């Protein structure tokens, strides 16, 4: 087994988890999608918990890198805050999928500890980035930035959930616009 197989497994697991959550991860189905034997997945991921943790870790690391890249490319922190919901919108644009870690958070009680840790890391990475950017943009003072960051994260993830349940990306856009009008997000 080579690293290409591992990457293919992670990519397939990501798509599956974004559509069906942790509960939807099935080695046999993933193997069929990747074109390998189910037993071959165990070479890279000895258990479903190992696979779930790896895919969630990769997801939050990729998201954190995307957020940092956005900040590096845009010197205006307000513009970064305006673009933040786009990270979640991309999942909806991809066959009405959800943010992987938001989906898994809904399954939290049934997740293995290693997966719970990675789901929490996703939320922590988003809140930390938002808090940093909110402070840089002087939207709130540093003592209030984490609370506002949590509110933004929860609101954007909630907008994605509502839009997905209606298969209506325009509903996501409308909710984000309402957050801007209400002052939660910069206009």
Coordinates of C-alpha atoms in Angstrom, one line a residue:
X1 CA 0.0 0.0 0.0
X2 CA 1.4 3.4 -0.9
X3 CA 0.6 6.9 0.2
X4 CA -1.6 7.4 -2.9
X5 CA -3.9 4.7 -1.5
X6 CA -4.0 6.4 1.9
X7 CA -4.8 9.7 0.3
X8 CA -7.5 8.2 -1.8
X9 CA -9.0 6.5 1.3
X10 CA -9.0 9.8 3.2
X11 CA -10.6 11.7 0.3
X12 CA -13.3 9.1 0.0
X13 CA -13.9 9.1 3.7
X14 CA -14.1 12.9 3.8
X15 CA -16.8 12.9 1.1
X16 CA -18.7 10.1 2.9
X17 CA -18.5 11.8 6.3
X18 CA -19.6 15.1 4.9
X19 CA -22.7 13.4 3.4
X20 CA -23.4 10.8 6.1
X21 CA -21.3 11.6 9.2
X22 CA -19.1 9.2 11.1
X23 CA -21.9 6.7 11.2
X24 CA -21.7 6.5 7.4
X25 CA -18.1 5.5 7.3
X26 CA -17.9 1.9 6.1
X27 CA -14.7 0.2 5.1
X28 CA -16.3 -2.0 2.5
X29 CA -18.0 1.0 0.8
X30 CA -14.9 3.1 0.9
X31 CA -12.8 0.2 -0.5
X32 CA -15.3 -0.1 -3.4
X33 CA -15.1 3.6 -4.1
X34 CA -11.3 3.6 -4.0
X35 CA -10.9 0.4 -5.9
X36 CA -9.1 -1.7 -3.3
X37 CA -10.0 -4.5 -1.0
X38 CA -11.6 -3.6 2.3
X39 CA -8.8 -5.4 4.2
X40 CA -6.3 -3.0 2.6
X41 CA -7.8 -0.1 4.4
X42 CA -6.7 -1.7 7.7
X43 CA -3.1 -1.3 6.6
X44 CA -3.4 2.5 7.0
X45 CA -6.3 2.7 9.5
X46 CA -6.5 -0.3 12.0
X47 CA -10.0 0.8 13.1
X48 CA -13.0 2.9 12.1
X49 CA -12.0 5.2 15.0
X50 CA -8.5 5.6 13.6
X51 CA -9.9 6.5 10.1
X52 CA -12.5 8.9 11.6
X53 CA -9.9 10.7 13.7
X54 CA -7.5 10.9 10.7
X55 CA -10.1 12.3 8.4
X56 CA -11.4 14.8 11.0
X57 CA -7.8 15.9 11.7
X58 CA -7.0 16.4 8.0
X59 CA -10.3 18.3 7.6
X60 CA -9.6 20.8 10.4
X61 CA -5.9 21.1 9.4
X62 CA -6.9 21.9 5.8
X63 CA -9.5 24.4 7.0
X64 CA -7.0 26.1 9.3
X65 CA -4.5 26.3 6.5
X66 CA -7.2 27.8 4.2
X67 CA -8.1 30.4 6.8
X68 CA -4.5 31.3 7.4
X69 CA -4.0 31.5 3.6
X70 CA -7.0 33.8 3.3
X71 CA -5.5 36.1 6.0
X72 CA -2.0 36.0 4.3
X73 CA -3.5 37.0 1.0
X74 CA -5.8 39.7 2.3
X75 CA -4.3 42.4 4.5
X76 CA -7.8 43.6 5.5
X77 CA -9.1 41.5 8.5
X78 CA -12.6 42.8 7.9
X79 CA -12.6 41.4 4.4
X80 CA -11.4 38.0 5.9
X81 CA -14.4 38.1 8.3
X82 CA -16.7 38.8 5.4
X83 CA -15.3 35.8 3.4
X84 CA -15.3 33.4 6.4
X85 CA -18.8 31.9 5.6
X86 CA -17.4 30.9 2.2
X87 CA -15.5 28.1 3.9
X88 CA -18.8 26.5 4.9
X89 CA -20.6 27.4 1.7
X90 CA -18.2 25.3 -0.3
X91 CA -19.5 22.2 1.3
X92 CA -23.0 23.0 0.3
X93 CA -21.8 23.7 -3.2
X94 CA -20.4 20.1 -3.3
X95 CA -23.6 18.0 -3.6
X96 CA -25.2 19.7 -0.5
X97 CA -22.6 18.3 1.9
X98 CA -22.0 19.5 5.4
X99 CA -18.9 20.7 7.1
X100 CA -17.4 17.3 8.2
X101 CA -16.7 18.3 11.8
X102 CA -20.2 20.0 12.2
X103 CA -21.8 16.7 11.0
X104 CA -19.6 14.7 13.4
X105 CA -20.4 17.1 16.2
X106 CA -24.0 16.2 15.9
X107 CA -23.0 12.6 16.5
X108 CA -20.8 13.5 19.4
X109 CA -22.2 11.1 22.0
X110 CA -21.5 8.2 19.7
X111 CA -18.0 9.1 18.7
X112 CA -14.8 7.4 19.9
X113 CA -12.6 9.7 22.1
X114 CA -10.0 10.2 19.3
X115 CA -12.6 11.5 16.9
X116 CA -14.2 13.7 19.6
X117 CA -10.8 15.3 20.1
X118 CA -10.4 16.1 16.4
X119 CA -13.9 17.5 16.2
X120 CA -13.2 19.8 19.1
X121 CA -9.9 20.8 17.5
X122 CA -11.9 21.9 14.4
X123 CA -14.1 24.2 16.5
X124 CA -11.1 25.5 18.5
X125 CA -9.2 26.3 15.3
X126 CA -12.1 28.2 13.9
X127 CA -12.8 30.1 17.1
X128 CA -9.1 31.0 17.5
X129 CA -8.8 32.3 14.0
X130 CA -12.0 34.3 14.2
X131 CA -11.0 35.7 17.6
X132 CA -7.6 36.8 16.2
X133 CA -9.2 38.4 13.1
X134 CA -11.9 40.1 15.1
X135 CA -9.3 41.7 17.3
X136 CA -7.2 42.7 14.3
X137 CA -10.2 44.2 12.7
X138 CA -11.1 46.1 15.9
X139 CA -14.7 44.8 15.6
X140 CA -14.6 44.0 19.4
X141 CA -12.1 44.4 22.1
X142 CA -9.8 41.5 22.8
X143 CA -11.8 40.6 25.9
X144 CA -14.9 40.0 23.8
X145 CA -13.3 38.5 20.8
X146 CA -13.6 34.8 21.8
X147 CA -17.2 35.1 22.7
X148 CA -18.1 36.8 19.4
X149 CA -15.9 34.2 17.6
X150 CA -17.9 31.4 19.1
X151 CA -21.2 33.1 18.2
X152 CA -20.1 33.6 14.5
X153 CA -18.8 30.0 14.3
X154 CA -22.1 28.6 15.7
X155 CA -24.2 30.9 13.5
X156 CA -22.4 30.1 10.3
X157 CA -22.5 26.3 11.0
X158 CA -26.2 26.6 11.9
X159 CA -26.9 28.4 8.7
X160 CA -25.2 25.6 6.8
X161 CA -27.3 23.0 8.6
X162 CA -30.6 24.8 7.9
X163 CA -29.7 25.3 4.2
X164 CA -28.7 21.6 3.8
X165 CA -32.0 20.5 5.3
X166 CA -33.8 22.4 2.6
X167 CA -31.2 21.7 -0.2
X168 CA -31.2 25.4 -0.7
X169 CA -27.9 27.3 -0.8
X170 CA -29.8 30.6 -1.2
X171 CA -31.1 30.1 2.3
X172 CA -27.5 29.9 3.5
X173 CA -26.7 33.2 1.7
X174 CA -29.9 34.8 3.1
X175 CA -29.0 33.8 6.7
X176 CA -25.4 35.1 6.3
X177 CA -26.8 38.4 5.0
X178 CA -29.1 38.6 8.0
X179 CA -26.1 38.1 10.3
X180 CA -24.5 41.0 8.6
X181 CA -27.5 43.2 9.0
X182 CA -27.8 42.2 12.7
X183 CA -24.1 43.1 13.2
X184 CA -22.8 39.6 14.0
X185 CA -20.6 39.6 10.9
X186 CA -19.2 42.8 9.3
X187 CA -21.2 44.0 6.3

